Coordinates of C-alpha atoms in Angstrom, one line a residue:
M1 CA 173.9 192.3 29.7
K2 CA 177.4 191.9 28.1
A3 CA 180.8 190.7 28.9
V4 CA 183.4 193.4 29.6
N5 CA 185.3 194.7 27.0
Q6 CA 188.9 195.0 26.9
L7 CA 188.6 198.8 28.4
F8 CA 187.7 197.1 31.8
S9 CA 190.7 194.8 32.4
A10 CA 191.6 192.8 35.4
A11 CA 194.2 195.6 36.2
L12 CA 191.1 198.2 36.4
L13 CA 189.0 195.8 38.1
G14 CA 191.6 195.0 40.9
A15 CA 191.9 198.8 41.3
C16 CA 188.4 199.3 41.8
I17 CA 188.1 196.1 44.1
M18 CA 191.3 197.3 46.3
A19 CA 189.4 200.9 46.1
S20 CA 186.2 199.7 47.6
G21 CA 187.8 197.5 50.4
Q22 CA 186.0 194.4 49.7
S23 CA 188.0 191.3 49.2
H24 CA 185.6 189.4 46.8
A25 CA 183.9 192.3 45.3
A26 CA 182.2 192.3 41.8
L27 CA 182.1 195.4 39.6
L28 CA 179.0 196.6 37.6
I29 CA 179.5 199.3 35.1
G30 CA 177.2 200.8 32.4
T31 CA 175.6 203.8 31.0
V32 CA 172.1 204.9 31.1
T33 CA 170.3 206.5 28.0
A34 CA 166.9 207.5 27.1
A35 CA 165.2 206.1 24.0
D36 CA 166.7 208.6 21.6
G37 CA 170.0 208.0 23.1
T38 CA 170.5 211.0 25.3
P39 CA 172.5 210.3 28.5
V40 CA 170.4 210.2 31.6
A41 CA 172.4 212.1 34.8
G42 CA 171.1 211.4 38.3
A43 CA 169.3 207.8 37.5
M44 CA 169.3 205.6 40.6
V45 CA 170.9 202.2 39.7
T46 CA 169.9 200.0 42.4
L47 CA 171.3 196.3 43.0
W48 CA 169.1 193.9 45.1
N49 CA 171.0 191.2 46.8
S50 CA 170.0 187.4 46.2
A51 CA 167.7 187.5 49.3
K52 CA 166.0 190.7 48.3
N53 CA 166.4 192.3 51.7
A54 CA 169.3 194.4 51.2
K55 CA 170.1 197.1 48.4
E56 CA 173.1 199.4 47.0
T57 CA 172.3 202.4 44.8
V58 CA 174.5 204.7 42.9
Y59 CA 173.7 207.7 40.8
T60 CA 174.3 208.1 37.1
N61 CA 177.1 211.0 36.4
A62 CA 176.5 213.8 33.7
A63 CA 177.3 211.4 31.0
G64 CA 174.8 209.0 32.1
Q65 CA 177.7 206.5 33.4
Y66 CA 177.6 204.5 36.7
S67 CA 180.1 202.3 38.6
L68 CA 179.0 200.2 41.3
N69 CA 181.2 197.9 43.4
T70 CA 179.3 195.4 45.6
G71 CA 179.7 192.3 47.8
F72 CA 176.4 190.6 46.6
T73 CA 176.6 187.5 44.1
G74 CA 174.2 185.1 43.0
K75 CA 171.0 186.0 41.2
V76 CA 170.6 189.6 41.8
V77 CA 168.5 192.1 40.3
L78 CA 169.4 195.8 38.8
R79 CA 166.8 198.3 38.9
T80 CA 167.2 201.7 37.1
R81 CA 164.7 204.4 38.5
L82 CA 164.4 208.3 37.6
S83 CA 161.3 210.5 37.6
R84 CA 159.3 210.4 34.4
F85 CA 160.8 207.2 33.4
K86 CA 159.7 203.5 33.6
D87 CA 161.5 201.5 36.2
H88 CA 163.9 199.3 34.3
N89 CA 164.8 195.7 35.9
S90 CA 167.4 193.5 34.5
D91 CA 167.8 190.1 36.0
L92 CA 171.7 189.0 36.7
E93 CA 174.0 186.5 37.5
L94 CA 177.1 187.8 39.7
A95 CA 179.9 186.1 40.7
A96 CA 182.5 187.6 42.9
D97 CA 186.0 189.3 41.6
T98 CA 184.1 189.5 38.3
A99 CA 183.2 192.6 36.3
L100 CA 180.1 193.2 34.1
Q101 CA 178.7 195.9 31.7
T102 CA 175.2 196.6 31.7
D103 CA 174.1 199.7 29.5
I104 CA 170.2 200.6 30.0
T105 CA 167.9 202.4 27.9
L106 CA 164.9 203.9 30.0
Q107 CA 161.5 204.5 28.6
E108 CA 159.5 207.5 29.2
L109 CA 156.1 207.3 31.2
T110 CA 153.2 208.6 29.0
A111 CA 150.1 207.1 30.9
P112 CA 148.8 209.6 33.2
E113 CA 148.3 206.4 35.9
G114 CA 151.8 205.5 35.7
I115 CA 153.0 208.9 36.2
S116 CA 150.9 209.6 38.8
E117 CA 151.9 206.6 40.8
Q118 CA 155.8 207.7 40.5
L119 CA 155.0 211.1 42.2
T120 CA 156.3 211.6 45.5
A121 CA 153.6 212.2 48.5
S122 CA 154.4 215.8 48.1
A123 CA 152.7 216.1 44.9
H124 CA 149.5 214.2 46.1
A125 CA 149.5 216.2 49.1
A126 CA 149.6 219.5 47.1
T127 CA 146.2 218.8 45.5
L128 CA 144.1 218.5 48.6
P129 CA 141.0 221.3 48.6
F130 CA 141.7 222.7 51.9
H131 CA 139.0 224.6 53.3
D132 CA 141.0 227.4 54.6
A133 CA 144.7 228.1 55.4
D134 CA 144.1 227.1 59.2
T135 CA 143.2 223.9 58.1
K136 CA 145.9 223.4 56.0
E137 CA 148.3 224.5 58.7
V138 CA 146.7 222.1 61.0
F139 CA 146.6 219.1 58.7
I140 CA 150.5 219.8 58.0
R141 CA 151.3 219.8 61.8
E142 CA 148.8 217.4 63.2
C143 CA 148.5 214.6 60.4
T144 CA 151.8 214.1 59.1
Y145 CA 154.3 213.8 62.0
C146 CA 154.3 209.7 62.0
H147 CA 153.9 209.2 58.4
Q148 CA 153.4 210.9 54.7
Q149 CA 150.5 212.1 53.6
G150 CA 149.9 211.4 50.1
N151 CA 151.4 207.8 49.7
S152 CA 149.8 204.9 48.1
L153 CA 148.4 203.7 51.2
T154 CA 147.0 207.3 52.7
R155 CA 145.7 208.7 49.5
R156 CA 143.5 205.6 49.0
P157 CA 139.8 206.6 48.6
R158 CA 137.6 206.2 51.7
D159 CA 133.9 207.3 52.1
K160 CA 133.0 210.0 54.6
Q161 CA 132.7 207.8 57.7
A162 CA 136.0 206.0 57.0
W163 CA 137.8 208.7 56.8
S164 CA 136.2 210.3 60.2
D165 CA 137.1 206.8 61.8
T166 CA 140.5 207.1 60.6
D167 CA 141.0 210.4 61.6
W168 CA 139.6 209.8 65.0
R169 CA 142.1 206.9 65.7
M170 CA 144.8 209.4 64.8
E171 CA 143.4 211.7 67.5
G172 CA 143.8 209.1 69.8
Y173 CA 147.4 209.0 69.8
G174 CA 148.5 212.6 69.4
A175 CA 146.8 214.7 66.6
Y176 CA 145.5 217.3 68.9
I177 CA 142.5 218.9 66.4
T178 CA 138.9 220.5 67.5
Y179 CA 135.8 219.0 66.4
G180 CA 135.3 221.7 63.7
Q181 CA 139.2 220.9 62.2
H182 CA 138.2 217.0 62.3
A183 CA 135.1 217.8 60.3
R184 CA 137.2 220.1 57.6
I185 CA 139.9 217.7 57.6
V186 CA 137.5 214.7 56.4
E187 CA 135.9 216.6 54.1
T188 CA 139.1 217.7 52.4
Q189 CA 140.5 214.1 52.6
L190 CA 137.2 213.1 51.0
N191 CA 137.2 215.7 48.0
G192 CA 140.9 215.2 47.4
F193 CA 141.9 211.6 47.7
T194 CA 139.6 210.6 44.9
G195 CA 142.2 208.1 43.1
K196 CA 142.3 209.9 40.1
P197 CA 145.7 210.7 38.5
V198 CA 147.5 213.7 39.7
V199 CA 149.2 215.8 37.1
A200 CA 152.4 217.7 38.4
R201 CA 156.0 218.6 37.0
Q202 CA 158.3 218.0 39.6
E203 CA 162.1 219.1 39.2
S204 CA 165.1 217.8 40.7
P205 CA 168.0 219.4 39.2
Y206 CA 171.1 217.2 38.9
N207 CA 174.1 217.9 41.2
P208 CA 177.4 216.4 40.5
E209 CA 178.1 215.2 44.2
L210 CA 175.1 212.5 43.4
A211 CA 177.9 210.5 41.0
R212 CA 180.2 210.1 44.2
A213 CA 177.5 208.9 46.2
K214 CA 176.3 205.6 47.3
V215 CA 173.1 204.5 49.3
Y216 CA 173.1 201.2 51.6
E217 CA 169.9 199.5 52.6
W218 CA 169.0 196.9 54.9
H219 CA 165.4 195.4 55.9
A220 CA 164.9 195.1 59.4
G221 CA 161.5 194.0 61.2
H222 CA 158.5 193.2 59.4
A223 CA 155.4 195.0 58.1
L224 CA 153.9 195.7 61.6
S225 CA 157.5 197.0 63.1
F226 CA 158.0 200.6 64.1
I227 CA 161.7 201.6 64.3
H228 CA 161.4 204.9 65.5
D229 CA 165.2 206.0 66.0
A230 CA 168.5 204.4 65.0
I231 CA 171.9 205.1 66.2
V232 CA 175.4 204.4 65.1
G233 CA 176.9 202.3 67.9
A234 CA 180.6 202.8 69.1
D235 CA 181.1 199.2 67.4
E236 CA 179.8 201.0 64.0
K237 CA 176.7 198.8 64.1
L238 CA 173.4 200.1 63.7
Y239 CA 170.8 199.8 66.5
G240 CA 167.3 200.4 65.8
F241 CA 164.5 201.0 68.5
D242 CA 161.2 199.4 67.6
E243 CA 158.5 201.9 69.4
G244 CA 155.9 199.3 68.8
K245 CA 157.2 195.8 69.4
D246 CA 159.8 196.5 72.3
V247 CA 162.7 195.2 70.3
I248 CA 166.3 196.3 69.4
Y249 CA 167.4 195.5 66.1
I250 CA 171.1 195.2 65.7
L251 CA 172.8 195.2 62.2
D252 CA 176.5 194.5 61.5
R253 CA 177.0 196.5 58.5
T254 CA 180.1 194.5 57.2
N255 CA 178.4 191.6 56.6
G256 CA 174.3 192.1 56.8
K257 CA 173.6 190.2 59.7
L258 CA 170.8 191.2 61.8
E259 CA 170.3 190.6 65.6
E260 CA 166.7 191.1 67.5
V261 CA 166.9 191.8 71.2
P262 CA 163.4 192.0 73.0
V263 CA 163.3 194.5 75.7
P264 CA 162.0 193.1 79.1
A265 CA 158.8 194.9 80.6
D266 CA 157.4 194.3 84.1
D267 CA 154.7 191.8 84.1
G268 CA 152.2 194.2 85.6
V269 CA 152.7 196.7 83.0
N270 CA 149.6 196.8 80.4
V271 CA 150.2 196.9 76.6
G272 CA 150.5 200.5 75.5
G273 CA 152.0 201.5 79.2
D274 CA 150.7 204.8 80.7
F275 CA 148.9 205.0 77.2
N276 CA 146.7 201.7 77.7
G277 CA 143.5 203.9 77.5
V278 CA 144.7 205.1 74.0
Q279 CA 143.6 203.4 71.0
L280 CA 147.2 202.9 69.5
P281 CA 147.9 201.7 66.0
L282 CA 145.8 198.7 65.8
G283 CA 148.2 195.4 65.5
I284 CA 151.4 197.5 65.4
F285 CA 151.8 199.1 69.2
T286 CA 151.7 195.4 71.1
G287 CA 154.9 196.7 73.3
K288 CA 154.6 197.9 76.8
V289 CA 157.6 200.5 77.1
G290 CA 157.7 201.9 73.5
L291 CA 161.3 202.8 72.9
H292 CA 161.7 206.1 71.1
S293 CA 165.2 207.6 71.3
A294 CA 168.6 206.7 72.3
V295 CA 172.2 207.5 72.9
Q296 CA 175.3 205.8 73.9
I297 CA 177.5 207.1 76.5
P298 CA 181.5 206.5 76.8
D299 CA 181.5 203.5 79.1
G300 CA 179.5 201.8 76.4
R301 CA 175.8 201.6 77.7
M302 CA 173.0 202.8 75.5
F303 CA 170.2 204.8 77.4
M304 CA 166.6 204.9 75.7
T305 CA 163.6 206.9 76.3
A306 CA 160.7 204.4 77.1
S307 CA 158.1 206.6 75.8
L308 CA 154.8 204.5 77.0
D309 CA 156.3 203.5 80.1
S310 CA 157.6 206.9 81.2
S311 CA 161.1 205.5 82.0
I312 CA 164.6 205.5 80.8
I313 CA 166.1 202.2 80.0
S314 CA 169.9 201.2 79.6
F315 CA 171.2 198.5 77.6
D316 CA 174.7 197.2 77.4
P317 CA 175.2 195.8 73.9
K318 CA 178.2 193.6 75.0
T319 CA 176.3 191.8 77.8
K320 CA 172.6 192.3 76.5
E321 CA 171.9 193.6 80.1
F322 CA 168.7 196.1 80.7
K323 CA 168.3 198.3 83.7
S324 CA 165.0 200.4 84.0
Y325 CA 165.0 204.0 85.6
Q326 CA 161.4 205.0 86.4
I327 CA 160.9 208.8 86.1
P328 CA 159.4 209.8 89.6
R329 CA 155.7 210.3 89.3
G330 CA 154.6 213.5 91.2
F331 CA 151.5 214.5 92.6
L332 CA 148.7 213.2 91.0
W333 CA 150.8 211.3 88.9
R334 CA 151.3 214.3 86.5
N335 CA 155.2 214.2 85.8
G336 CA 157.5 212.5 83.3
I337 CA 154.4 211.8 80.5
Y338 CA 156.1 210.5 77.2
P339 CA 159.7 211.0 77.4
H340 CA 160.7 212.0 74.1
T341 CA 164.4 212.8 72.7
I342 CA 167.6 212.0 74.6
R343 CA 171.3 213.3 74.3
G344 CA 174.5 212.5 76.4
D345 CA 176.7 215.2 78.1
K346 CA 180.5 215.5 78.2
D347 CA 180.4 214.0 81.6
G348 CA 178.3 210.8 80.4
N349 CA 175.2 211.9 81.8
V350 CA 171.7 212.0 79.9
W351 CA 169.2 214.8 79.2
F352 CA 165.8 214.3 77.7
T353 CA 162.6 215.9 76.9
V354 CA 159.3 214.9 78.4
A355 CA 156.4 215.7 75.6
Y356 CA 153.3 215.9 77.5
S357 CA 154.3 217.4 80.9
S358 CA 156.5 219.8 79.4
E359 CA 159.8 219.0 81.2
V360 CA 163.5 218.6 80.8
Y361 CA 165.2 215.9 82.9
K362 CA 168.8 215.0 83.6
L363 CA 169.8 211.4 84.4
D364 CA 172.8 210.8 86.4
T365 CA 173.9 207.7 84.8
T366 CA 176.2 206.7 87.9
T367 CA 173.5 207.2 90.7
G368 CA 170.4 206.8 88.7
E369 CA 168.9 210.1 90.3
F370 CA 166.7 212.3 88.2
T371 CA 166.8 216.0 88.1
R372 CA 163.9 217.8 86.9
V373 CA 163.5 221.1 85.1
K374 CA 159.9 222.3 84.6
L375 CA 159.8 224.1 81.7
P376 CA 157.5 227.4 81.6
S377 CA 154.0 227.2 80.4
Q378 CA 152.7 229.4 77.6
G379 CA 149.4 230.4 79.0
F380 CA 146.2 229.1 81.2
T381 CA 145.4 226.1 78.7
T382 CA 149.1 224.9 78.1
W383 CA 149.4 224.9 82.0
M384 CA 146.4 222.6 82.1
S385 CA 147.8 220.1 79.8
D386 CA 151.5 220.2 81.3
T387 CA 149.9 219.9 85.0
F388 CA 147.0 217.3 84.5
M389 CA 147.8 215.3 81.3
G390 CA 148.9 212.5 83.4
V391 CA 145.5 212.4 85.2
V392 CA 143.6 212.3 82.3
L393 CA 145.4 209.3 81.1
K394 CA 145.1 207.7 84.2
L395 CA 141.4 208.0 83.9
A396 CA 141.2 206.8 80.4
G397 CA 143.4 203.8 81.2
L398 CA 140.7 202.4 83.4
F399 CA 138.9 201.9 79.8
P400 CA 141.5 200.3 77.6
A401 CA 141.7 201.6 74.0
K402 CA 138.6 203.5 73.8
N403 CA 140.1 206.9 73.5
Y404 CA 138.1 208.2 76.4
H405 CA 141.1 210.7 77.1
L406 CA 139.8 212.7 74.0
G407 CA 136.4 213.5 75.8
L408 CA 138.1 214.3 79.0
S409 CA 140.9 216.3 77.5
H410 CA 140.4 220.3 77.5
H411 CA 141.7 220.7 73.9
K412 CA 138.4 219.3 72.8
W413 CA 135.9 221.0 75.1
L414 CA 137.6 224.2 75.2
N415 CA 138.0 224.1 71.6
A416 CA 141.8 224.9 71.9
G417 CA 143.0 221.9 69.8
D418 CA 147.0 221.9 69.5
S419 CA 147.2 225.5 71.1
A420 CA 146.6 223.8 74.2
F421 CA 149.8 222.4 74.2
T422 CA 153.6 223.2 73.8
L423 CA 155.2 219.5 73.7
A424 CA 159.0 219.7 74.5
Y425 CA 160.5 217.8 72.1
G426 CA 163.8 217.7 70.5
I427 CA 167.0 218.3 72.7
D428 CA 170.8 219.0 72.3
I429 CA 174.0 219.9 74.2
D430 CA 175.9 223.1 73.2
P431 CA 179.6 221.9 72.9
I432 CA 181.0 224.9 73.9
T433 CA 179.1 225.9 77.0
G434 CA 177.6 222.4 77.9
N435 CA 174.1 224.1 78.3
V436 CA 171.2 222.2 77.3
W437 CA 168.7 223.2 74.5
Y438 CA 165.1 222.0 73.4
S439 CA 162.5 222.7 71.3
K440 CA 158.8 222.9 71.8
V441 CA 157.1 221.8 68.7
L442 CA 153.6 222.9 69.3
G443 CA 154.8 226.0 71.5
N444 CA 156.9 227.3 68.3
R445 CA 160.0 228.1 70.9
I446 CA 163.4 226.9 71.6
G447 CA 164.8 227.3 75.2
M448 CA 168.2 226.8 77.2
V449 CA 168.7 225.1 80.3
N450 CA 171.6 226.4 82.2
K451 CA 173.6 223.3 83.2
D452 CA 174.8 224.7 86.5
T453 CA 171.8 226.9 87.6
L454 CA 168.9 225.1 85.6
E455 CA 167.6 228.7 84.8
V456 CA 165.4 228.5 81.8
T457 CA 165.4 230.8 78.7
E458 CA 163.2 230.9 75.9
Y459 CA 162.9 232.2 72.3
D460 CA 160.3 232.4 69.9
T461 CA 161.4 231.0 66.7
P462 CA 160.6 232.8 63.5
Y463 CA 158.9 229.8 61.8
K464 CA 156.5 227.3 63.2
G465 CA 157.2 223.7 64.5
P466 CA 160.9 223.5 65.7
R467 CA 161.4 219.7 66.1
R468 CA 164.7 217.7 66.3
L469 CA 167.4 220.7 66.8
R470 CA 171.4 220.0 66.6
F471 CA 174.1 221.9 67.3
G472 CA 177.4 221.9 64.9
P473 CA 180.7 222.1 66.3
D474 CA 181.1 225.8 66.0
G475 CA 178.2 226.4 68.6
I476 CA 175.5 227.3 65.9
L477 CA 172.3 225.7 66.7
W478 CA 170.2 224.4 63.6
I479 CA 166.5 223.7 63.5
P480 CA 164.0 222.3 61.2
S481 CA 160.9 224.2 60.9
F482 CA 158.5 221.0 60.3
D483 CA 155.1 223.3 59.7
E484 CA 156.6 225.7 57.2
G485 CA 159.8 223.6 55.6
Y486 CA 162.2 226.1 56.6
L487 CA 166.0 225.5 58.0
M488 CA 166.7 227.9 60.8
R489 CA 169.9 228.8 62.2
F490 CA 170.5 230.3 65.6
D491 CA 173.3 232.0 67.2
P492 CA 173.4 231.5 71.0
K493 CA 175.9 234.3 71.6
T494 CA 173.8 236.9 69.5
A495 CA 170.6 235.2 70.1
E496 CA 169.6 235.9 66.2
F497 CA 168.2 233.8 63.6
E498 CA 168.5 233.4 60.2
S499 CA 166.4 231.1 58.1
T500 CA 166.3 229.4 54.7
K501 CA 163.6 228.0 52.7
L502 CA 164.1 224.3 51.8
P503 CA 163.8 223.4 48.0
L504 CA 160.7 221.8 46.9
L505 CA 160.4 219.5 43.9
A506 CA 157.4 221.9 42.7
T507 CA 156.4 225.3 43.9
D508 CA 152.7 224.4 45.0
E509 CA 154.3 221.6 47.1
Y510 CA 155.3 221.6 51.1
E511 CA 158.1 220.0 52.9
V512 CA 158.0 218.6 56.5
P513 CA 161.6 218.4 57.8
Y514 CA 161.6 216.0 61.3
A515 CA 165.0 216.0 62.0
L516 CA 168.7 217.2 61.0
N517 CA 172.1 216.5 62.2
V518 CA 175.2 218.4 61.7
H519 CA 178.4 216.5 60.5
P520 CA 181.2 217.1 63.3
K521 CA 184.2 217.7 60.7
S522 CA 182.5 219.5 57.7
G523 CA 179.5 221.5 59.4
D524 CA 177.3 220.3 56.6
V525 CA 173.6 220.0 57.8
W526 CA 171.8 216.7 56.7
I527 CA 167.8 217.1 57.0
A528 CA 165.1 214.5 56.7
S529 CA 163.2 215.8 54.0
N530 CA 160.2 213.4 54.5
N531 CA 157.3 214.3 52.0
S532 CA 159.5 214.1 48.8
D533 CA 161.6 211.0 49.6
R534 CA 164.8 212.9 49.9
V535 CA 167.7 213.9 52.1
L536 CA 168.9 217.4 52.1
R537 CA 172.5 218.2 52.5
Y538 CA 172.9 221.8 53.2
I539 CA 176.5 223.4 53.1
P540 CA 176.5 226.6 55.3
K541 CA 179.6 228.0 53.5
E542 CA 178.1 228.3 50.2
K543 CA 174.6 228.3 51.4
R544 CA 173.5 225.6 49.3
F545 CA 171.5 222.5 49.1
I546 CA 172.2 219.2 47.4
P547 CA 169.1 216.9 47.3
Y548 CA 169.7 213.0 47.5
P549 CA 166.9 211.3 46.3
M550 CA 166.0 207.9 48.0
P551 CA 165.7 204.6 46.1
Q552 CA 162.4 203.8 47.7
Q553 CA 159.0 205.1 48.0
V554 CA 157.5 206.4 50.9
I555 CA 160.4 207.5 53.2
W556 CA 160.3 208.8 56.5
F557 CA 163.6 209.2 58.5
R558 CA 163.9 210.7 61.9
D559 CA 167.1 211.1 63.7
L560 CA 170.2 211.1 61.6
E561 CA 173.8 209.7 62.8
F562 CA 177.1 209.6 61.3
S563 CA 179.6 206.7 61.2
K564 CA 183.3 207.2 61.7
D565 CA 183.6 205.4 58.1
G566 CA 182.0 208.4 56.5
N567 CA 178.3 207.3 56.2
V568 CA 174.8 209.1 57.1
C569 CA 172.7 206.7 58.6
M570 CA 169.1 206.5 59.9
S571 CA 165.8 204.1 59.9
N572 CA 163.0 204.3 57.5
S573 CA 160.1 204.6 60.0
N574 CA 156.8 205.7 58.3
L575 CA 154.0 204.2 60.6
P576 CA 152.7 201.9 59.4
A577 CA 155.7 200.1 57.7
Y578 CA 153.7 198.1 55.1
A579 CA 153.1 201.6 53.6
H580 CA 156.6 201.6 52.5
E581 CA 157.5 200.4 48.7
D582 CA 159.2 197.3 50.4
K583 CA 156.6 196.7 53.1
V584 CA 158.9 196.7 55.9
P585 CA 161.3 198.9 57.9
A586 CA 165.0 199.6 56.9
F587 CA 168.0 200.9 57.8
F588 CA 169.4 203.3 55.6
C589 CA 173.2 204.8 54.9
I590 CA 174.4 207.6 52.6
E591 CA 178.0 207.5 51.8
P592 CA 178.5 210.9 50.2
E593 CA 182.3 210.4 49.2
P594 CA 183.8 206.9 48.3
N595 CA 186.4 205.4 50.7
G596 CA 185.3 207.0 54.1
A597 CA 186.3 210.6 52.6
Y598 CA 183.4 211.8 54.5
G599 CA 184.3 210.2 57.7
F600 CA 186.0 211.9 61.2
R601 CA 188.4 208.9 62.1

């Protein structure tokens, strides 16, 4: 660290502070070079606050230069990170309305262990010796939707029995595999995750857009929290929904203040709700309702899917009042099992998918009345799942946390695996017609519910694993292929698909895009690229991707939301949270352009 020279005068500092909109901002500037003096482009320069619970990150430009305006003061840490280099940490004393110049020299990694530890999960997963292509497909589809495979926690060597116990627990809460697939996956993990260093050459080309971007991060919750989704409220605060703890976290981005609001549940409801017979993640799922997805309607109320309780819960951010809407059970308790993703229509009502009974519902937010749309089954085995999954869970619930539903389910005794399910998953509203579109993640279909007639039309997707789909402002539907790493574009007018392969860090790796969203002004598609600790931005007009590497290892983003001031925001929700580099969940916001230029006020 050294004092700012004459080139960085008080006038320049004042201009930077005014541009940042922070009245007491400090300015950090400098150049990042390699040991031989070569400028390092695309390095992540991260400033921790004094409490070590928030960060701000910028990227170096083509000349290796960085500039970071911040409101952090006191004893802070400046960390510089880039693939194939050792992290560089600088302890700084930072005061408001000051400027500091810190030039940084990065040292290349040489030890195989250090290089391997720095690689993303995608590199470690790529080395797994799968028995055959089917085993790999099932592994990607059924073992990766809650967390990364190949991070420091999941790649830890275990003996055969430990792997089998782990995988059986995973099956308990949703990995639908056969006995044979279980055995082959155990063998793959046993022989693949040996603890030996992985040799891989990952490439991430520099994009000049990185130099204009800034990433904000705030810790929320604790090591056993599971903040599944986050939304940007009308008040521009971030709201995170803890599926395992029944808590809403509210973050004021202007000052970093975090508020925790517990969600009430009826005294008679068991831990795990309708899934109390499931061996839920030990020590993590202690809640009864299981908040999953959320949307805010024009009157200010937020509506959340309570996945474990098979209900919808409303929350008023101003009064902190809650109200529960129980989904009608139906004959033999078979309806409404695991409400998943929720969106709002132009009339202020909400529509949501129900995963395990393959339904779409509309909730009239004025009257509290539900409208049920039963989705078509895709064969006899999926009809059995759609019809009787509730009965299976009910019987299993007589024996808490024993996973007896696995022995009862026909995906095991019919040797059907995940082909026995379709799982209604993502949902969105066509901005042009108002019709409702959904995805079936295991059925490999998307479908439309006519908003007036409730008639259903379905289409097979060209690539497998359609998860959380979203419309652009032009009425084009964008769909992530989780299983095969594609971005699918669908035109409802012509019913035609166009697909684009997601960029990889290495050719032998695979990507698992969980969710995406489309910016309401630019039409850019933002994609959660979770296996490689990145967010991808796709510009349709240019048919070009811009990868944004994230400044934390073990990233698992779900819904992405846009703030009015030009940020792309989400929650980091790998399960468990202690697998994250920082050991706790966090809110993230990417500011692609400075001064709110990417916003839509």
